[in-house]
Structure formats: C-alpha cells, structure tokens
Backbone as JSON, one array per atom type, in Angstrom:
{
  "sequence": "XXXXXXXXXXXXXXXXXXXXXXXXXXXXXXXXXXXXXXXXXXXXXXXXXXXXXXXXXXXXXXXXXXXXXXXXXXXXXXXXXXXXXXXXXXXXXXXXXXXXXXXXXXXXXXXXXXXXXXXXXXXXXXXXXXXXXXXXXXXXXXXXXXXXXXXXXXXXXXXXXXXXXXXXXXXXXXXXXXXXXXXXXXXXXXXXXXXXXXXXXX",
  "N": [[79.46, -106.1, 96.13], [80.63, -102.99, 96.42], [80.2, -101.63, 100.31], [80.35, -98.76, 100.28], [79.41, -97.5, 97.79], [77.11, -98.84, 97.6], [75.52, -97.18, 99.28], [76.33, -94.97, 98.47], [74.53, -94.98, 95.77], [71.86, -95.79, 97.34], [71.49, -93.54, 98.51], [71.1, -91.48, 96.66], [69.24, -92.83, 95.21], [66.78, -92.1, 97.11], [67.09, -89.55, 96.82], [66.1, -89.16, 94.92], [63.6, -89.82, 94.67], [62.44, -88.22, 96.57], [62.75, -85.81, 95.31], [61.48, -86.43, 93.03], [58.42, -86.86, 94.23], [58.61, -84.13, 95.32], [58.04, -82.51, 93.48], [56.13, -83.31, 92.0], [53.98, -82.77, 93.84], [54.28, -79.69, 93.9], [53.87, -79.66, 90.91], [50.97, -80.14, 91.21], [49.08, -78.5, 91.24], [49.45, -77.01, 89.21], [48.26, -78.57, 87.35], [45.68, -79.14, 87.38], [44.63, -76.72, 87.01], [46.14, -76.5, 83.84], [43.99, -78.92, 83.51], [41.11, -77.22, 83.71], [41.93, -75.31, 82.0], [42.47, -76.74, 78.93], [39.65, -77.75, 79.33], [38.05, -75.24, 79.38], [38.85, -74.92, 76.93], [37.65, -76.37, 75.43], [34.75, -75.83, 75.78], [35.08, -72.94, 74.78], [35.83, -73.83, 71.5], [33.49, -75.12, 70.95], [31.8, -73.1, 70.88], [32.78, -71.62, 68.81], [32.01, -73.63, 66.71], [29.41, -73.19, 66.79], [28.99, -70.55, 66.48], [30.02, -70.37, 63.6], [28.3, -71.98, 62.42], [25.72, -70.69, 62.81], [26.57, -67.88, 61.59], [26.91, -68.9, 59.0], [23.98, -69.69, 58.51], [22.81, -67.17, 58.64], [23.82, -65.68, 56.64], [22.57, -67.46, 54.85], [19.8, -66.68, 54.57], [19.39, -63.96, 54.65], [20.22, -63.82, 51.69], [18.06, -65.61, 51.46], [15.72, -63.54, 52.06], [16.68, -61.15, 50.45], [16.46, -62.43, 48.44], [13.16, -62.67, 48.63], [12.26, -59.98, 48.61], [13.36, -59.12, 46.58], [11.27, -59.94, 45.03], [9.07, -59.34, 46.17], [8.69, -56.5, 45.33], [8.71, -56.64, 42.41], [6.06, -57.46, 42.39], [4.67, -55.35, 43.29], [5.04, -53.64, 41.46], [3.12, -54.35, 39.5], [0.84, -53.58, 40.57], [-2.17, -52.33, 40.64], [-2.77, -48.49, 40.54], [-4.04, -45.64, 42.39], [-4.76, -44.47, 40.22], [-4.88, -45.96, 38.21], [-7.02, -47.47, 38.82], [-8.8, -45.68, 38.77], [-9.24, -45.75, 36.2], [-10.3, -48.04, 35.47], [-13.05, -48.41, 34.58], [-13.16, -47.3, 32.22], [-11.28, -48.8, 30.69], [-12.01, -51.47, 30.96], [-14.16, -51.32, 29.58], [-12.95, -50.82, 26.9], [-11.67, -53.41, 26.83], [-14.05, -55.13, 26.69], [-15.31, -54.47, 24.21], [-13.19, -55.01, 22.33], [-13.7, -58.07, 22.81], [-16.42, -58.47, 21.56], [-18.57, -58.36, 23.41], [-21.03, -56.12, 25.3], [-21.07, -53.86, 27.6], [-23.13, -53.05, 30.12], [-23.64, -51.47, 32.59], [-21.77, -50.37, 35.36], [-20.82, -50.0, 38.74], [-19.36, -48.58, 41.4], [-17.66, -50.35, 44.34], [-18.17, -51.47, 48.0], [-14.78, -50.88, 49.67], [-12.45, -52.98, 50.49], [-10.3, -53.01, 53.31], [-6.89, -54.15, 53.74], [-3.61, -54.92, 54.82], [-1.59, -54.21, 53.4], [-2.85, -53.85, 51.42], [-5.48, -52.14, 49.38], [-8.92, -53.61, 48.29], [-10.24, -52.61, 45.93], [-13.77, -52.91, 44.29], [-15.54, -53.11, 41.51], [-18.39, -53.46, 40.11], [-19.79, -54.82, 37.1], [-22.21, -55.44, 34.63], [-23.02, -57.24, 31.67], [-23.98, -57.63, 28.49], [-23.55, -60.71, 26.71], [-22.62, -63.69, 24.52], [-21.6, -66.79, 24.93], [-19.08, -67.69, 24.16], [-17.6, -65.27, 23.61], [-17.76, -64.15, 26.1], [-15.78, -65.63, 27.49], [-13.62, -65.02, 25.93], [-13.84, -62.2, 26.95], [-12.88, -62.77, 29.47], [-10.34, -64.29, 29.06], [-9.14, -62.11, 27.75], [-8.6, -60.04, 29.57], [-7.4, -61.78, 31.9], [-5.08, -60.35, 30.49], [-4.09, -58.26, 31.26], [-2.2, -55.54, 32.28], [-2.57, -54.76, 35.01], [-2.54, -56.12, 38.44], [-5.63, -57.66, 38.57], [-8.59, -58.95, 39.74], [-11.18, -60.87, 38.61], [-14.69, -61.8, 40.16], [-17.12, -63.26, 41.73], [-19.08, -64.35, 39.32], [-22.23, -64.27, 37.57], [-24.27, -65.66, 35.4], [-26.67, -65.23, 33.46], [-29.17, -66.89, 31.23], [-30.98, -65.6, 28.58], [-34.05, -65.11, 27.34], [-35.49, -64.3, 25.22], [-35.48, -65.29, 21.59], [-34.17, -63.96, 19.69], [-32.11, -62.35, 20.53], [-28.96, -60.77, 20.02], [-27.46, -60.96, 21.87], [-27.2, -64.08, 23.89], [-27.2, -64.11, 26.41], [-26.69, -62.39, 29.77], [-24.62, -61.37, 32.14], [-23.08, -60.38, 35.5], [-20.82, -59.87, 37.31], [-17.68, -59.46, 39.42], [-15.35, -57.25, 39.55], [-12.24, -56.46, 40.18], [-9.58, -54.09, 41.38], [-6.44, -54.29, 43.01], [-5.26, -52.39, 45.04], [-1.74, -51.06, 46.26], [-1.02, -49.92, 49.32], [0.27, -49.93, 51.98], [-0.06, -50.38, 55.25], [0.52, -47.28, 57.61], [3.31, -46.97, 59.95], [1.99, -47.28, 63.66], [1.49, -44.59, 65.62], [2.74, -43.61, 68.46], [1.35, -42.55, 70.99], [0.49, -39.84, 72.66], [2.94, -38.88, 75.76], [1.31, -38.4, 78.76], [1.46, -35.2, 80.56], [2.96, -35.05, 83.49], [1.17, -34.4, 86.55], [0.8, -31.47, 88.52], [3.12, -30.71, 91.27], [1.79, -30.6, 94.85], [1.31, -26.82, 96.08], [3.24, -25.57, 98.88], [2.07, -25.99, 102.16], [-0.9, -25.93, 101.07], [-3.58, -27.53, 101.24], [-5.12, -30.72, 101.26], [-8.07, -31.9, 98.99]],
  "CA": [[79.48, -104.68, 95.78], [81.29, -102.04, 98.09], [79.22, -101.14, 100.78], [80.27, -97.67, 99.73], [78.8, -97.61, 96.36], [75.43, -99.15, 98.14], [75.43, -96.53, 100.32], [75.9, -93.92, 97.52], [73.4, -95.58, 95.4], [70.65, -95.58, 98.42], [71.01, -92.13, 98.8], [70.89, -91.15, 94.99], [67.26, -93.34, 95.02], [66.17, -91.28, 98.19], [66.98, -88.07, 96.73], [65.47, -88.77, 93.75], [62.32, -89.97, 94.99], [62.35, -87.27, 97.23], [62.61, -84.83, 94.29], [60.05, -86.49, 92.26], [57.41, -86.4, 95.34], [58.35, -82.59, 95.95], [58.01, -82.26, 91.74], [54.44, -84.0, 91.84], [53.73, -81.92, 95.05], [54.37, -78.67, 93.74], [52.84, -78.99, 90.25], [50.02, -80.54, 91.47], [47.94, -77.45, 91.78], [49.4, -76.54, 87.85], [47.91, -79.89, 86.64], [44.2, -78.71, 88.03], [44.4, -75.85, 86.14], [45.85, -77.21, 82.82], [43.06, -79.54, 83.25], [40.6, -76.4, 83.56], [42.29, -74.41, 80.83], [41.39, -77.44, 78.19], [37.9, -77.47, 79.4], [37.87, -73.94, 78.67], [39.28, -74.17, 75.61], [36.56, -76.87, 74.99], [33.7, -74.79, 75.38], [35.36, -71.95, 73.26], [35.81, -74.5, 70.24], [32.4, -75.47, 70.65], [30.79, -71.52, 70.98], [33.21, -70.86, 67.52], [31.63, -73.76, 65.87], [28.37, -72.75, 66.81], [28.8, -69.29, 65.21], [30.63, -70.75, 62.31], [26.74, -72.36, 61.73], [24.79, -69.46, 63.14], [27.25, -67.12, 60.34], [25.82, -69.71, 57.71], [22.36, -69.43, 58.59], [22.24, -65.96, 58.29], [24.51, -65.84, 55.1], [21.93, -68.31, 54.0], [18.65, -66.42, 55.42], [19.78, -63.08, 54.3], [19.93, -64.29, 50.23], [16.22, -65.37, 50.51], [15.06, -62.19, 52.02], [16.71, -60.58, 49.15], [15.48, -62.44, 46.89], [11.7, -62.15, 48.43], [12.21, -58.37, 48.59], [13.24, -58.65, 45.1], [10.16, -60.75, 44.43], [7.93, -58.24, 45.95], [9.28, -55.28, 44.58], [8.43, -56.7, 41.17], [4.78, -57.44, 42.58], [4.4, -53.62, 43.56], [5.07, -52.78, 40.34], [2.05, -54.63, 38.38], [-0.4, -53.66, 41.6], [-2.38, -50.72, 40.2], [-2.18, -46.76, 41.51], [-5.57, -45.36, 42.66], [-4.99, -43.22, 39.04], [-5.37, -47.1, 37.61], [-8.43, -47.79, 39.25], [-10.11, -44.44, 38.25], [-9.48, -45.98, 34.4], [-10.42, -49.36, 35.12], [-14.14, -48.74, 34.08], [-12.85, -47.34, 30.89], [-10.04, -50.09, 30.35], [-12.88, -52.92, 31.02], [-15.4, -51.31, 28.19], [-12.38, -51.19, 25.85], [-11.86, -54.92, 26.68], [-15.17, -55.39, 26.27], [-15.39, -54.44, 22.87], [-12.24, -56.26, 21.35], [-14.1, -59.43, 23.2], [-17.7, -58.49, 21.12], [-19.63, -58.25, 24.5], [-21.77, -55.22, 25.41], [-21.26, -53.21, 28.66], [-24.08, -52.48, 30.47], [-23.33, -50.72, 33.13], [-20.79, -50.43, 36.33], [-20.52, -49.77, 40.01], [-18.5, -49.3, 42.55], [-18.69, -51.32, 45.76], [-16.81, -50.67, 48.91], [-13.44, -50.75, 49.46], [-11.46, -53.91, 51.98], [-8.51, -52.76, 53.35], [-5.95, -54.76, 53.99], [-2.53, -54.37, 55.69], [-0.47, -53.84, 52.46], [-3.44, -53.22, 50.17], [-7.01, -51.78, 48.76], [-9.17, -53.97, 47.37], [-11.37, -51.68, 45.17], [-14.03, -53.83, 43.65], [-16.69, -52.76, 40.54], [-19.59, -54.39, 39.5], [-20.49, -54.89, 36.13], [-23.01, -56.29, 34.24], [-22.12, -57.5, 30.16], [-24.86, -58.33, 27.55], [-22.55, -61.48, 26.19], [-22.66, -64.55, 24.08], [-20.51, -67.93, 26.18], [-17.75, -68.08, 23.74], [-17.64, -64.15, 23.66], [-17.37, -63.56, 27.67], [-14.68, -66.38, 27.97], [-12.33, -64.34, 25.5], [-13.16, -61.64, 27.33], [-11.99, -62.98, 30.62], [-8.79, -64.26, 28.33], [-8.09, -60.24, 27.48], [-8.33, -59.72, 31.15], [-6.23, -62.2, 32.68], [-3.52, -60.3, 29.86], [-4.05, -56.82, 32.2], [-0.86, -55.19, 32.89], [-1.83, -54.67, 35.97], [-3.14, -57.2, 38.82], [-6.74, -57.13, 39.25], [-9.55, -60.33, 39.57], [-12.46, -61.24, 38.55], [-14.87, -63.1, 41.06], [-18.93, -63.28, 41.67], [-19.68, -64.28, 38.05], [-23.93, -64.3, 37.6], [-24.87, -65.89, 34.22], [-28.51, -65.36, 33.19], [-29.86, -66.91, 30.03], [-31.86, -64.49, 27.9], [-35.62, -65.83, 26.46], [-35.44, -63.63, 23.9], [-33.97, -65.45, 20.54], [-34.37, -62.95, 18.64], [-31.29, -61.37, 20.97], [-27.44, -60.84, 19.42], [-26.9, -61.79, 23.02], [-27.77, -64.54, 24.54], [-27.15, -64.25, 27.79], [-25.88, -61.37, 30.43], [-23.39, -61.46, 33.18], [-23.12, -59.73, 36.28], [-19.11, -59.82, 37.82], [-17.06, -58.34, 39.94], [-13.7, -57.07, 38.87], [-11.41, -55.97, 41.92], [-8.12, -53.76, 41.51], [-5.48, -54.59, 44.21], [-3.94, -51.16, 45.04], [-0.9, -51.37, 47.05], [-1.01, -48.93, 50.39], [0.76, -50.14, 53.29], [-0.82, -48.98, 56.38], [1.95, -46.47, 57.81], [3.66, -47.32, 61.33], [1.25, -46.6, 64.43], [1.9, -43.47, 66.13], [3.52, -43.39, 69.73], [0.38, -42.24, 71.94], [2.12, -38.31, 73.51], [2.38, -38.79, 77.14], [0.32, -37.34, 79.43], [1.62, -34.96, 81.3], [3.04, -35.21, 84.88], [0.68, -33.44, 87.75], [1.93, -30.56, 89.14], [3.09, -30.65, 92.56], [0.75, -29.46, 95.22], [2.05, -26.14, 96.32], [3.53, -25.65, 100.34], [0.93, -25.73, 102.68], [-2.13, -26.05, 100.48], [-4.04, -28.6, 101.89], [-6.16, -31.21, 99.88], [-9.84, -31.74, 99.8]],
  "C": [[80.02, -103.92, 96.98], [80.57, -101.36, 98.45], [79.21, -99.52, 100.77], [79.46, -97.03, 98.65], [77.36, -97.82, 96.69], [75.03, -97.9, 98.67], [75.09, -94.97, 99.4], [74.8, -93.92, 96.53], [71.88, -95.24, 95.92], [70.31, -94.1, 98.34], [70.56, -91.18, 97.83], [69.64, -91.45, 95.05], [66.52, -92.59, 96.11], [65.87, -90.34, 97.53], [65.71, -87.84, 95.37], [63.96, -89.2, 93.83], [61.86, -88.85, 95.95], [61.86, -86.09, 96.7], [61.24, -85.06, 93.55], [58.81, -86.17, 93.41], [56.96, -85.0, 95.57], [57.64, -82.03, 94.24], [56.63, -81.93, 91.43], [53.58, -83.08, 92.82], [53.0, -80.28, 94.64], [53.62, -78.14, 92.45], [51.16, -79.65, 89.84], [48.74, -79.47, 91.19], [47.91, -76.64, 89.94], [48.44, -77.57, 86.95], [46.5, -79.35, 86.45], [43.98, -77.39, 86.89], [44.82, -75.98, 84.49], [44.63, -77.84, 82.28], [41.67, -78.36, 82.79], [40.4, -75.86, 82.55], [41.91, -75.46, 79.7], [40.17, -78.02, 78.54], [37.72, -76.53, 78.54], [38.26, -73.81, 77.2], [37.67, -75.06, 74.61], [35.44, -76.65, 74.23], [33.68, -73.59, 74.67], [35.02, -72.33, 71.86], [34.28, -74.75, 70.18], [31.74, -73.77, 70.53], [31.49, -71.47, 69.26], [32.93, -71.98, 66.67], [30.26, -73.6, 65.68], [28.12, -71.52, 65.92], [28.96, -69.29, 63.93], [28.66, -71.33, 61.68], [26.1, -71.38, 61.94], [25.51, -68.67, 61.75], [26.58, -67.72, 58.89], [24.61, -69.52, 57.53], [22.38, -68.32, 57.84], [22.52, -65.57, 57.15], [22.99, -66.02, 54.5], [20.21, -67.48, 53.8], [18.94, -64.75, 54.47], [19.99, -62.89, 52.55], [18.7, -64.8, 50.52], [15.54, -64.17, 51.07], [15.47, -61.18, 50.97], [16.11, -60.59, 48.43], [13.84, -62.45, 47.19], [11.82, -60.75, 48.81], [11.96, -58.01, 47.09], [11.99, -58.88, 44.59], [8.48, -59.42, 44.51], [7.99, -57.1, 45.34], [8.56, -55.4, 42.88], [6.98, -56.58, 41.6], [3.81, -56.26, 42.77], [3.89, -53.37, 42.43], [3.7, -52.67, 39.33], [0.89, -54.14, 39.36], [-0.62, -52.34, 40.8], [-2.67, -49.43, 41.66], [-3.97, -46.95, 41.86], [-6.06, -44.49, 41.13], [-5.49, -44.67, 38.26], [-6.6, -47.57, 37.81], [-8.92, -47.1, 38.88], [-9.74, -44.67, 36.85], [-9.67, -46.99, 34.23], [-12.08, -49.33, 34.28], [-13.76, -48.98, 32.54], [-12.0, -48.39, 29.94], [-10.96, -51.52, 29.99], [-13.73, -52.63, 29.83], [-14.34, -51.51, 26.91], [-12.24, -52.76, 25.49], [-12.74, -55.5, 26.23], [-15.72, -55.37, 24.79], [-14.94, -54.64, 22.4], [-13.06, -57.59, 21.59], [-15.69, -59.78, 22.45], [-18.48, -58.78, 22.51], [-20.04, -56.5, 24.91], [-22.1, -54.72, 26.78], [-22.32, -52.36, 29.22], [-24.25, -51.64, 31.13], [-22.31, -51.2, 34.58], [-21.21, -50.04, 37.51], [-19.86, -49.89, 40.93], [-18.86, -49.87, 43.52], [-17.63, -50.78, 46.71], [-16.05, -51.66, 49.05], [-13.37, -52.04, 50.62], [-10.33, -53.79, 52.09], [-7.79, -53.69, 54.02], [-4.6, -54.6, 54.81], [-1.59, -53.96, 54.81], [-1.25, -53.41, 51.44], [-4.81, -52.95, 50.28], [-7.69, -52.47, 48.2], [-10.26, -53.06, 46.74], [-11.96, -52.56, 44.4], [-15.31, -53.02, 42.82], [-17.17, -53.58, 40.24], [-20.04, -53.86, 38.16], [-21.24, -55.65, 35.61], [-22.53, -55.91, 32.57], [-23.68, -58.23, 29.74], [-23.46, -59.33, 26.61], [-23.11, -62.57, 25.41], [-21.22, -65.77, 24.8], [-19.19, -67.7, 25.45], [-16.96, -66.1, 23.84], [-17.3, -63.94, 24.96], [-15.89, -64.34, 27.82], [-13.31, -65.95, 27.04], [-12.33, -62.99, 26.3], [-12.49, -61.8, 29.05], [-10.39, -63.35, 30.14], [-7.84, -62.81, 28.5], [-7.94, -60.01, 29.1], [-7.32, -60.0, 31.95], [-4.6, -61.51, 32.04], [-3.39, -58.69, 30.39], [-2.67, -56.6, 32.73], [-0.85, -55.25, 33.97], [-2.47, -55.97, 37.09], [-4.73, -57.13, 39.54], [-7.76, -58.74, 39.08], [-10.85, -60.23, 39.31], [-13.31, -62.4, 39.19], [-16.89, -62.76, 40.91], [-19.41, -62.92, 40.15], [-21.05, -64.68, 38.03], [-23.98, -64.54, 36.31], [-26.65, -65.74, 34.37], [-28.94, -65.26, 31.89], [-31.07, -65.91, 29.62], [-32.88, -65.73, 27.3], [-35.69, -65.31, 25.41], [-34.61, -64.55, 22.27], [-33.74, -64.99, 20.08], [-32.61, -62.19, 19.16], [-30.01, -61.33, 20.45], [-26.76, -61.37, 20.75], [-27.38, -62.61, 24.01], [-27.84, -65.0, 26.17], [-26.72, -63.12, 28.45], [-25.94, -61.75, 31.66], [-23.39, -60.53, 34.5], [-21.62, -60.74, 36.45], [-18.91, -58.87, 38.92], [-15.63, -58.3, 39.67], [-13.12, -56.06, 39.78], [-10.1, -55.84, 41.59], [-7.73, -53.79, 42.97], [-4.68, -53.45, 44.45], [-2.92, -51.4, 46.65], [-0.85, -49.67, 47.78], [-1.05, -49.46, 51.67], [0.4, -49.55, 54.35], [0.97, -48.77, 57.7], [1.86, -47.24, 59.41], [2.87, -47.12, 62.69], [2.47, -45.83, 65.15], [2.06, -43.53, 67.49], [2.39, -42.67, 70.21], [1.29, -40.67, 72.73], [1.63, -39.05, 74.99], [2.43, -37.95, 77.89], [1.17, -36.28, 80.67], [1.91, -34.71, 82.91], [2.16, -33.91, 85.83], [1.25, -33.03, 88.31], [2.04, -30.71, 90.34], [2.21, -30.32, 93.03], [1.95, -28.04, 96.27], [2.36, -26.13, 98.32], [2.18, -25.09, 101.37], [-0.36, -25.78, 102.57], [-2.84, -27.51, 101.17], [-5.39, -29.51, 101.04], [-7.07, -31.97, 99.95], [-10.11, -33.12, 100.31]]
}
C-alpha cells in the first residue's frame, strides 16, 4: 500500500477518534440530564395514574352518597312531625278498635334525644284477647309513619266471665326527625384595654 494512503488513512482514524472523544465529551453532561428528564417523566406517569384511580374512587364514592342521601331523604319523609305525635294517641285508639281491643288508657313518658331525632314514647295499656292484640300490632306495623312498639307486659285476667282475657301494657315510640342545629362559635372575649401612660399597677 502507498505509504501515502497509510499516512492519510492514520490521520482520518485520529481525527475521527478524536471527534468521537470530543462528541462523547461534550454530550456527556446532556446524557445526565436525558437520563433525569425520563425519571421525571416517570414519576409524572405514575402521579397521572394515581389520579386516574383517585378520579375513579370519587366518581365511584360520590354515586353512593347520592344514593344514601337519596335513601335518607325518603326515610325523613315516613319519620313523623311533632303535629304526628300529638295524634298518635288518637291514631292508636282508632287502631285499636279495627283490631277489637279496648284502650285503657295512655301516657306520655320522656322524651331521648338523639343527634338526628326525638324519640317520643307513650304508654298504653289495652284490655285484649291474644289473637286480637297480635292483629293489632299487624295494623301498626302498616303506620304510615315510623314509630315502634317495645316493653310489651301481658297479664292474664282471673275473671272468665271477661270479653277480655288478658291486658297489655306497651310502649309505642314516634321517631321525630330534628337534627340538632350546628354549635355556635363561642363570641370572643374581648381584648384588655391598654394600661394608660404612666398609670402604675397595683
């Protein structure tokens, strides 16, 4: 080969190793940051599929509080007023007498309040026969609005002679709905007045 050609050759592979070296050199410091920048993009993709599930949740979270809003909303509706309670005596003697049992008499009892409701509870007592009380707990449970019956007292009668053989003591408890309102922000107290120049203090 002509030692010309070698010679041009040699210096061609110099330069060009030369070049690449300065190449590698120079975007050495771009590489570092490339590398950086997909990190970063990393932890982006991961934060936007995080929200992409967080967005779901709440989607998802946001339809059942609807629907238990809706749920209570309906529940409101059957809770009786305090105007329902002041006609429950009368409502229970009507019951009472589709059911053939014999209202003796009533009382109120006191009130347990609750955080969303009243329970208002009356005591009655029923001259009844067994098959007779258990229709009228039937008519009861068919009460528009939502009220219970709890502390049932049977007491056989001696008498046979009686049309009823037995009487009842109950308690029958309307549920009035009255949310207790937001507490009230305490005022605050007034800042003490300066003391005035010179006054001197005891």
């Amino acid at each position: 080969m002509n030692p010309q050609l070698q010679k041009q050759i040699g210096v061609g592979a110099l330069v060009g190793i030369v070049l690449a070296g300065l190449v590698y050199f120079l975007l050495g410091g771009k590489r570092s940051d490339l590398e950086a920048v997909n990190a970063d993009v990393k932890v982006l993709q991961a934060d936007v599929d995080k929200g992409k599930l967080l967005k779901a949740s709440y989607e998802k979270l946001r339809e059942e509080v609807a629907k238990q809003d809706k749920r209570i909303e309906e529940l409101i509706k059957i809770m009786p007023t305090d105007a329902d309670y002041g006609e429950i005596p009368y409502r229970i003697k009507k019951i009472a007498d589709d059911a053939g049992i014999d209202q003796v008499s009533f009382s109120l009892k006191p009130e347990r309040k609750d955080a969303y409701y009243t329970e208002k509870p009356v005591e009655f007592e029923f001259r009844v026969g067994y098959h007779s009380f258990g229709q009228f707990t039937s008519l009861i449970s068919g009460y528009e609005k939502i009220i219970n019956v709890s502390n049932i007292e049977f007491s056989r009668k001696t008498d046979s002679r009686s049309v009823y053989p037995a009487t009842v003591k109950c308690i029958i408890s309307a549920f009035v709905y009255n949310p207790e309102p937001p507490p009230v922000e305490a005022a605050k107290k007034p800042a003490a007045p300066a003391p005035k120049a010179g006054s001197k203090e005891d």
